[in-house]
């Protein structure tokens, strides 16, 4: 059996899976802020998974936001979790659980999960959560980059007059193409903001439709950025915003088609046709984290 933890800004989701990827048990808890607090919550999830599976856990794969040094098991710039730079996450969680910890960026873990579930060896994965990040599986292997920063496209400035980003820059892509960006434009009033926005647009609200289309266009910018950089077979939309489902894919595909309307070059790439949605009925990032633990 494999164990994976998907640690995000709002939740920690842990799963026990079979070697074939069947989920045997799962536990979800809210994410606290601060390195030690996140470790404590993650260790509790592992213990509850052990109890549910009635099995010992030797290896735990973990996906976490930020720049992850996979060899040292440390994380930097996990700005939405309040984890200090250089925090020894693997060491602390390993001491708390007695398990060997395999740590990676959460988008990387999700990309592995999506690649396995979709049967693709070449994809770009866009994680549309509290923040925005991309991950790349190229020829069946994760591309992490020399500084573990491959795919951090959310922190590419796109608007010098935009809001200040959590990373310290101004007008980053994350500020207009993420779950936080949707929430700033369309509060959910107890419902997830993206769901509320798309529901309101479907119900006929002209204001909601305008916000939806503006957001979809910025996500399309992120898709185009990934596609024109590494030219993957498919680009997968995932993360919390993707729970909107097919309506999100359709809106982003429409924005991509509009952007290509005056560009024969873009039309020739058929970016709308390459767009996929992460499976909504499977915990993609947690499954991918479990797969991290299977690697030598």
mmCIF file of C-alpha atoms in Angstrom:
data_model
loop_
_atom_site.group_PDB
_atom_site.id
_atom_site.type_symbol
_atom_site.label_atom_id
_atom_site.label_comp_id
_atom_site.label_asym_id
_atom_site.label_seq_id
_atom_site.Cartn_x
_atom_site.Cartn_y
_atom_site.Cartn_z
ATOM 1 C CA UNK A 1 0.000 0.000 0.000
ATOM 2 C CA UNK A 2 1.039 3.570 -0.711
ATOM 3 C CA UNK A 3 0.396 6.675 1.394
ATOM 4 C CA UNK A 4 0.209 10.212 0.040
ATOM 5 C CA UNK A 5 -0.491 13.613 1.600
ATOM 6 C CA UNK A 6 -1.695 16.605 -0.390
ATOM 7 C CA UNK A 7 -0.941 19.659 1.752
ATOM 8 C CA UNK A 8 -2.569 22.883 0.584
ATOM 9 C CA UNK A 9 -3.305 26.308 1.969
ATOM 10 C CA UNK A 10 -6.766 25.265 3.180
ATOM 11 C CA UNK A 11 -6.643 21.489 3.692
ATOM 12 C CA UNK A 12 -4.480 18.413 4.194
ATOM 13 C CA UNK A 13 -5.815 15.370 2.345
ATOM 14 C CA UNK A 14 -4.203 12.013 2.998
ATOM 15 C CA UNK A 15 -4.900 8.741 1.184
ATOM 16 C CA UNK A 16 -3.895 5.112 1.382
ATOM 17 C CA UNK A 17 -3.901 3.506 -2.050
ATOM 18 C CA UNK A 18 -3.186 0.135 -3.580
ATOM 19 C CA UNK A 19 -0.263 -0.196 -5.973
ATOM 20 C CA UNK A 20 -2.858 0.143 -8.769
ATOM 21 C CA UNK A 21 -4.067 3.519 -7.464
ATOM 22 C CA UNK A 22 -7.295 2.395 -5.782
ATOM 23 C CA UNK A 23 -8.079 4.610 -2.772
ATOM 24 C CA UNK A 24 -8.485 2.397 0.288
ATOM 25 C CA UNK A 25 -8.811 5.113 2.942
ATOM 26 C CA UNK A 26 -8.729 8.896 3.122
ATOM 27 C CA UNK A 27 -8.563 11.604 5.804
ATOM 28 C CA UNK A 28 -9.081 15.347 5.341
ATOM 29 C CA UNK A 29 -8.341 18.082 7.897
ATOM 30 C CA UNK A 30 -7.989 21.895 7.703
ATOM 31 C CA UNK A 31 -4.479 23.261 7.179
ATOM 32 C CA UNK A 32 -3.045 25.292 10.067
ATOM 33 C CA UNK A 33 -0.437 28.012 9.538
ATOM 34 C CA UNK A 34 3.221 27.577 10.471
ATOM 35 C CA UNK A 35 5.699 24.763 9.882
ATOM 36 C CA UNK A 36 5.409 22.975 13.225
ATOM 37 C CA UNK A 37 1.631 23.219 13.178
ATOM 38 C CA UNK A 38 1.447 21.775 9.646
ATOM 39 C CA UNK A 39 3.734 18.899 10.680
ATOM 40 C CA UNK A 40 1.550 18.150 13.696
ATOM 41 C CA UNK A 41 -1.601 18.101 11.573
ATOM 42 C CA UNK A 42 0.070 15.983 8.869
ATOM 43 C CA UNK A 43 1.330 13.482 11.463
ATOM 44 C CA UNK A 44 -2.200 13.171 12.823
ATOM 45 C CA UNK A 45 -3.468 12.401 9.306
ATOM 46 C CA UNK A 46 -0.824 9.686 8.908
ATOM 47 C CA UNK A 47 -1.793 8.098 12.220
ATOM 48 C CA UNK A 48 -5.465 8.131 11.276
ATOM 49 C CA UNK A 49 -4.647 6.557 7.912
ATOM 50 C CA UNK A 50 -2.664 3.850 9.676
ATOM 51 C CA UNK A 51 -5.650 3.130 11.877
ATOM 52 C CA UNK A 52 -8.058 3.064 8.924
ATOM 53 C CA UNK A 53 -5.842 0.804 6.840
ATOM 54 C CA UNK A 54 -4.807 -1.316 9.839
ATOM 55 C CA UNK A 55 -1.304 -1.355 8.442
ATOM 56 C CA UNK A 56 2.098 0.077 9.146
ATOM 57 C CA UNK A 57 3.329 2.885 6.904
ATOM 58 C CA UNK A 58 6.979 2.808 5.867
ATOM 59 C CA UNK A 59 7.019 5.573 3.243
ATOM 60 C CA UNK A 60 4.839 8.668 2.978
ATOM 61 C CA UNK A 61 4.827 10.806 -0.156
ATOM 62 C CA UNK A 62 3.995 14.475 0.472
ATOM 63 C CA UNK A 63 3.097 17.281 -1.911
ATOM 64 C CA UNK A 64 3.424 20.784 -0.445
ATOM 65 C CA UNK A 65 3.391 24.305 -1.951
ATOM 66 C CA UNK A 66 6.628 26.198 -2.435
ATOM 67 C CA UNK A 67 10.134 25.476 -3.681
ATOM 68 C CA UNK A 68 11.003 22.004 -2.437
ATOM 69 C CA UNK A 69 14.540 20.674 -2.187
ATOM 70 C CA UNK A 70 13.751 17.018 -2.775
ATOM 71 C CA UNK A 71 17.174 15.797 -1.664
ATOM 72 C CA UNK A 72 17.152 17.685 1.656
ATOM 73 C CA UNK A 73 13.408 17.525 2.255
ATOM 74 C CA UNK A 74 13.176 21.265 2.883
ATOM 75 C CA UNK A 75 10.727 23.864 1.605
ATOM 76 C CA UNK A 76 11.039 27.579 0.798
ATOM 77 C CA UNK A 77 8.537 30.221 -0.239
ATOM 78 C CA UNK A 78 5.445 28.318 0.908
ATOM 79 C CA UNK A 79 3.899 31.750 1.323
ATOM 80 C CA UNK A 80 0.293 30.574 1.633
ATOM 81 C CA UNK A 81 1.145 28.156 4.478
ATOM 82 C CA UNK A 82 3.330 30.373 6.641
ATOM 83 C CA UNK A 83 6.195 27.848 6.585
ATOM 84 C CA UNK A 84 9.592 29.438 7.191
ATOM 85 C CA UNK A 85 12.195 29.221 4.413
ATOM 86 C CA UNK A 86 14.440 26.202 4.714
ATOM 87 C CA UNK A 87 12.028 24.440 7.042
ATOM 88 C CA UNK A 88 13.156 20.755 7.406
ATOM 89 C CA UNK A 89 9.741 19.303 6.688
ATOM 90 C CA UNK A 90 10.777 15.740 5.868
ATOM 91 C CA UNK A 91 12.952 15.476 8.968
ATOM 92 C CA UNK A 92 10.252 16.821 11.288
ATOM 93 C CA UNK A 93 7.410 14.751 9.811
ATOM 94 C CA UNK A 94 9.605 11.651 9.723
ATOM 95 C CA UNK A 95 10.428 12.079 13.410
ATOM 96 C CA UNK A 96 6.741 12.517 14.245
ATOM 97 C CA UNK A 97 5.571 9.458 12.285
ATOM 98 C CA UNK A 98 8.523 7.086 12.118
ATOM 99 C CA UNK A 99 8.077 6.927 8.346
ATOM 100 C CA UNK A 100 10.447 7.819 5.522
ATOM 101 C CA UNK A 101 9.144 11.022 3.920
ATOM 102 C CA UNK A 102 9.422 11.762 0.193
ATOM 103 C CA UNK A 103 8.694 15.481 -0.266
ATOM 104 C CA UNK A 104 7.907 17.358 -3.472
ATOM 105 C CA UNK A 105 6.006 20.391 -4.683
ATOM 106 C CA UNK A 106 2.233 19.874 -4.569
ATOM 107 C CA UNK A 107 1.734 20.706 -8.249
ATOM 108 C CA UNK A 108 4.430 18.175 -9.159
ATOM 109 C CA UNK A 109 2.606 15.527 -7.160
ATOM 110 C CA UNK A 110 -0.678 16.419 -8.855
ATOM 111 C CA UNK A 111 0.959 16.252 -12.276
ATOM 112 C CA UNK A 112 2.172 12.718 -11.527
ATOM 113 C CA UNK A 113 -1.324 11.746 -10.442
ATOM 114 C CA UNK A 114 -2.927 13.290 -13.522
ATOM 115 C CA UNK A 115 -0.416 11.628 -15.841
ATOM 116 C CA UNK A 116 -1.151 8.232 -14.288
ATOM 117 C CA UNK A 117 -4.939 8.658 -14.372
ATOM 118 C CA UNK A 118 -5.064 10.086 -17.902
ATOM 119 C CA UNK A 119 -2.465 7.708 -19.308
ATOM 120 C CA UNK A 120 -0.242 10.556 -20.561
ATOM 121 C CA UNK A 121 3.562 10.724 -20.509
ATOM 122 C CA UNK A 122 3.811 14.331 -21.675
ATOM 123 C CA UNK A 123 1.707 17.015 -20.029
ATOM 124 C CA UNK A 124 1.608 20.398 -18.386
ATOM 125 C CA UNK A 125 -0.510 20.629 -15.253
ATOM 126 C CA UNK A 126 -2.001 23.906 -14.035
ATOM 127 C CA UNK A 127 -2.840 23.962 -10.343
ATOM 128 C CA UNK A 128 -5.599 26.546 -9.873
ATOM 129 C CA UNK A 129 -5.882 26.732 -6.103
ATOM 130 C CA UNK A 130 -5.283 29.468 -3.574
ATOM 131 C CA UNK A 131 -2.291 30.273 -5.763
ATOM 132 C CA UNK A 132 -1.254 29.316 -9.302
ATOM 133 C CA UNK A 133 1.529 26.962 -10.317
ATOM 134 C CA UNK A 134 2.345 24.689 -13.208
ATOM 135 C CA UNK A 135 4.060 21.308 -13.222
ATOM 136 C CA UNK A 136 5.589 19.422 -16.106
ATOM 137 C CA UNK A 137 5.788 15.708 -16.849
ATOM 138 C CA UNK A 138 7.953 15.377 -19.951
ATOM 139 C CA UNK A 139 8.597 11.961 -21.480
ATOM 140 C CA UNK A 140 7.283 10.398 -18.289
ATOM 141 C CA UNK A 141 9.557 12.326 -15.919
ATOM 142 C CA UNK A 142 8.978 15.352 -13.717
ATOM 143 C CA UNK A 143 10.884 18.462 -14.692
ATOM 144 C CA UNK A 144 11.763 20.228 -11.434
ATOM 145 C CA UNK A 145 14.435 22.631 -12.653
ATOM 146 C CA UNK A 146 17.907 23.363 -11.336
ATOM 147 C CA UNK A 147 16.507 25.425 -8.460
ATOM 148 C CA UNK A 148 13.297 23.415 -8.021
ATOM 149 C CA UNK A 149 11.407 26.390 -9.479
ATOM 150 C CA UNK A 150 10.202 24.927 -12.781
ATOM 151 C CA UNK A 151 6.552 25.785 -13.264
ATOM 152 C CA UNK A 152 6.319 28.698 -10.810
ATOM 153 C CA UNK A 153 4.522 30.716 -13.479
ATOM 154 C CA UNK A 154 2.136 32.235 -10.942
ATOM 155 C CA UNK A 155 4.919 34.605 -9.959
ATOM 156 C CA UNK A 156 5.550 35.990 -13.430
ATOM 157 C CA UNK A 157 4.489 39.668 -13.325
ATOM 158 C CA UNK A 158 1.903 40.460 -15.995
ATOM 159 C CA UNK A 159 0.489 43.811 -14.810
ATOM 160 C CA UNK A 160 2.769 46.545 -13.414
ATOM 161 C CA UNK A 161 -0.343 48.331 -12.100
ATOM 162 C CA UNK A 162 -1.752 45.183 -10.488
ATOM 163 C CA UNK A 163 -2.000 44.235 -6.816
ATOM 164 C CA UNK A 164 0.958 43.187 -4.698
ATOM 165 C CA UNK A 165 1.468 39.434 -4.660
ATOM 166 C CA UNK A 166 2.262 37.361 -1.572
ATOM 167 C CA UNK A 167 5.697 36.735 -3.114
ATOM 168 C CA UNK A 168 6.535 40.453 -2.830
ATOM 169 C CA UNK A 169 6.236 41.342 -6.517
ATOM 170 C CA UNK A 170 3.484 43.401 -8.130
ATOM 171 C CA UNK A 171 0.897 42.176 -10.628
ATOM 172 C CA UNK A 172 1.828 38.487 -10.744
ATOM 173 C CA UNK A 173 -0.220 36.105 -12.883
ATOM 174 C CA UNK A 174 -1.383 34.427 -9.658
ATOM 175 C CA UNK A 175 -3.214 37.614 -8.670
ATOM 176 C CA UNK A 176 -5.545 37.292 -11.681
ATOM 177 C CA UNK A 177 -5.628 33.537 -12.399
ATOM 178 C CA UNK A 178 -6.172 31.645 -9.138
ATOM 179 C CA UNK A 179 -8.819 30.784 -6.593
ATOM 180 C CA UNK A 180 -7.803 33.828 -4.570
ATOM 181 C CA UNK A 181 -8.276 36.009 -7.645
ATOM 182 C CA UNK A 182 -11.822 34.670 -8.113
ATOM 183 C CA UNK A 183 -12.650 35.204 -4.427
ATOM 184 C CA UNK A 184 -11.477 38.827 -4.640
ATOM 185 C CA UNK A 185 -13.801 39.448 -7.585
ATOM 186 C CA UNK A 186 -16.805 37.321 -6.631
ATOM 187 C CA UNK A 187 -17.256 36.340 -2.953
ATOM 188 C CA UNK A 188 -18.954 32.985 -2.579
ATOM 189 C CA UNK A 189 -21.037 33.808 0.520
ATOM 190 C CA UNK A 190 -20.519 30.372 2.026
ATOM 191 C CA UNK A 191 -20.016 28.620 -1.305
ATOM 192 C CA UNK A 192 -16.626 28.198 -3.038
ATOM 193 C CA UNK A 193 -16.110 31.424 -4.953
ATOM 194 C CA UNK A 194 -15.464 29.805 -8.350
ATOM 195 C CA UNK A 195 -18.564 27.634 -8.004
ATOM 196 C CA UNK A 196 -20.663 30.655 -7.026
ATOM 197 C CA UNK A 197 -19.307 32.663 -9.952
ATOM 198 C CA UNK A 198 -20.012 30.019 -12.586
ATOM 199 C CA UNK A 199 -23.432 29.274 -11.092
ATOM 200 C CA UNK A 200 -24.370 32.956 -11.211
ATOM 201 C CA UNK A 201 -23.157 33.254 -14.805
ATOM 202 C CA UNK A 202 -25.183 30.176 -15.781
ATOM 203 C CA UNK A 203 -28.226 31.700 -14.071
ATOM 204 C CA UNK A 204 -28.022 34.716 -16.352
ATOM 205 C CA UNK A 205 -26.051 37.311 -14.365
ATOM 206 C CA UNK A 206 -24.313 39.587 -16.867
ATOM 207 C CA UNK A 207 -21.873 40.774 -14.182
ATOM 208 C CA UNK A 208 -20.948 37.196 -13.304
ATOM 209 C CA UNK A 209 -20.517 36.286 -16.966
ATOM 210 C CA UNK A 210 -18.140 39.225 -17.445
ATOM 211 C CA UNK A 211 -16.048 38.238 -14.408
ATOM 212 C CA UNK A 212 -16.050 34.582 -15.509
ATOM 213 C CA UNK A 213 -14.859 35.465 -19.003
ATOM 214 C CA UNK A 214 -12.145 37.786 -17.685
ATOM 215 C CA UNK A 215 -10.913 35.082 -15.319
ATOM 216 C CA UNK A 216 -11.021 32.423 -18.054
ATOM 217 C CA UNK A 217 -8.944 34.662 -20.309
ATOM 218 C CA UNK A 218 -6.225 34.954 -17.662
ATOM 219 C CA UNK A 219 -6.215 31.185 -17.119
ATOM 220 C CA UNK A 220 -5.921 30.878 -20.901
ATOM 221 C CA UNK A 221 -2.831 33.100 -20.664
ATOM 222 C CA UNK A 222 -1.353 30.577 -18.231
ATOM 223 C CA UNK A 223 -2.214 27.690 -20.560
ATOM 224 C CA UNK A 224 -0.619 29.509 -23.471
ATOM 225 C CA UNK A 225 2.492 30.233 -21.402
ATOM 226 C CA UNK A 226 2.960 26.546 -20.578
ATOM 227 C CA UNK A 227 2.145 25.381 -24.101
ATOM 228 C CA UNK A 228 4.504 27.808 -25.814
ATOM 229 C CA UNK A 229 7.333 27.047 -23.392
ATOM 230 C CA UNK A 230 7.455 23.234 -23.478
ATOM 231 C CA UNK A 231 4.800 22.246 -26.084
ATOM 232 C CA UNK A 232 3.250 19.333 -24.122
ATOM 233 C CA UNK A 233 0.739 16.926 -25.616
ATOM 234 C CA UNK A 234 -1.971 18.115 -23.208
ATOM 235 C CA UNK A 235 -2.456 20.839 -20.600
ATOM 236 C CA UNK A 236 -4.502 19.737 -17.589
ATOM 237 C CA UNK A 237 -6.570 22.094 -15.427
ATOM 238 C CA UNK A 238 -6.554 21.014 -11.776
ATOM 239 C CA UNK A 239 -6.711 22.361 -8.246
ATOM 240 C CA UNK A 240 -9.663 23.636 -6.263
ATOM 241 C CA UNK A 241 -11.013 25.917 -9.002
ATOM 242 C CA UNK A 242 -11.205 22.922 -11.370
ATOM 243 C CA UNK A 243 -13.974 21.492 -9.172
ATOM 244 C CA UNK A 244 -16.216 23.756 -11.269
ATOM 245 C CA UNK A 245 -15.791 21.006 -13.824
ATOM 246 C CA UNK A 246 -16.440 21.017 -17.548
ATOM 247 C CA UNK A 247 -17.738 24.602 -17.428
ATOM 248 C CA UNK A 248 -14.223 25.784 -16.576
ATOM 249 C CA UNK A 249 -12.631 23.831 -19.421
ATOM 250 C CA UNK A 250 -15.201 25.172 -21.885
ATOM 251 C CA UNK A 251 -14.700 28.776 -20.744
ATOM 252 C CA UNK A 252 -10.897 28.543 -20.974
ATOM 253 C CA UNK A 253 -11.057 26.750 -24.334
ATOM 254 C CA UNK A 254 -13.325 29.525 -25.631
ATOM 255 C CA UNK A 255 -10.839 32.156 -24.410
ATOM 256 C CA UNK A 256 -7.983 30.313 -26.118
ATOM 257 C CA UNK A 257 -9.953 30.200 -29.373
ATOM 258 C CA UNK A 258 -10.651 33.932 -29.131
ATOM 259 C CA UNK A 259 -6.972 34.656 -28.513
ATOM 260 C CA UNK A 260 -6.071 32.618 -31.608
ATOM 261 C CA UNK A 261 -8.692 34.253 -33.830
ATOM 262 C CA UNK A 262 -6.232 36.762 -35.299
ATOM 263 C CA UNK A 263 -3.139 34.517 -35.101
ATOM 264 C CA UNK A 264 -2.623 31.740 -37.661
ATOM 265 C CA UNK A 265 0.356 30.659 -35.545
ATOM 266 C CA UNK A 266 -1.750 30.082 -32.424
ATOM 267 C CA UNK A 267 -4.545 28.431 -34.429
ATOM 268 C CA UNK A 268 -2.054 25.946 -35.847
ATOM 269 C CA UNK A 269 -1.207 24.769 -32.312
ATOM 270 C CA UNK A 270 -4.842 23.885 -31.434
ATOM 271 C CA UNK A 271 -4.476 24.791 -27.776
ATOM 272 C CA UNK A 272 -8.227 24.383 -27.084
ATOM 273 C CA UNK A 273 -7.980 20.810 -28.341
ATOM 274 C CA UNK A 274 -5.121 20.036 -25.974
ATOM 275 C CA UNK A 275 -6.982 21.196 -22.880
ATOM 276 C CA UNK A 276 -8.021 18.551 -20.356
ATOM 277 C CA UNK A 277 -9.667 18.575 -16.949
ATOM 278 C CA UNK A 278 -8.149 16.672 -14.045
ATOM 279 C CA UNK A 279 -10.435 13.788 -13.028
ATOM 280 C CA UNK A 280 -12.894 15.224 -10.515
ATOM 281 C CA UNK A 281 -13.786 11.913 -8.907
ATOM 282 C CA UNK A 282 -10.224 11.074 -7.842
ATOM 283 C CA UNK A 283 -7.872 12.850 -5.370
ATOM 284 C CA UNK A 284 -5.300 13.578 -8.071
ATOM 285 C CA UNK A 285 -2.676 15.380 -5.940
ATOM 286 C CA UNK A 286 -2.847 12.911 -3.043
ATOM 287 C CA UNK A 287 -2.595 9.979 -5.467
ATOM 288 C CA UNK A 288 0.411 11.606 -7.095
ATOM 289 C CA UNK A 289 1.993 12.124 -3.681
ATOM 290 C CA UNK A 290 1.501 8.423 -2.985
ATOM 291 C CA UNK A 291 3.266 7.654 -6.278
ATOM 292 C CA UNK A 292 6.236 9.730 -5.084
ATOM 293 C CA UNK A 293 6.721 7.132 -2.387
ATOM 294 C CA UNK A 294 6.913 4.345 -4.962
ATOM 295 C CA UNK A 295 9.958 5.822 -6.662
ATOM 296 C CA UNK A 296 13.375 4.387 -5.720
#
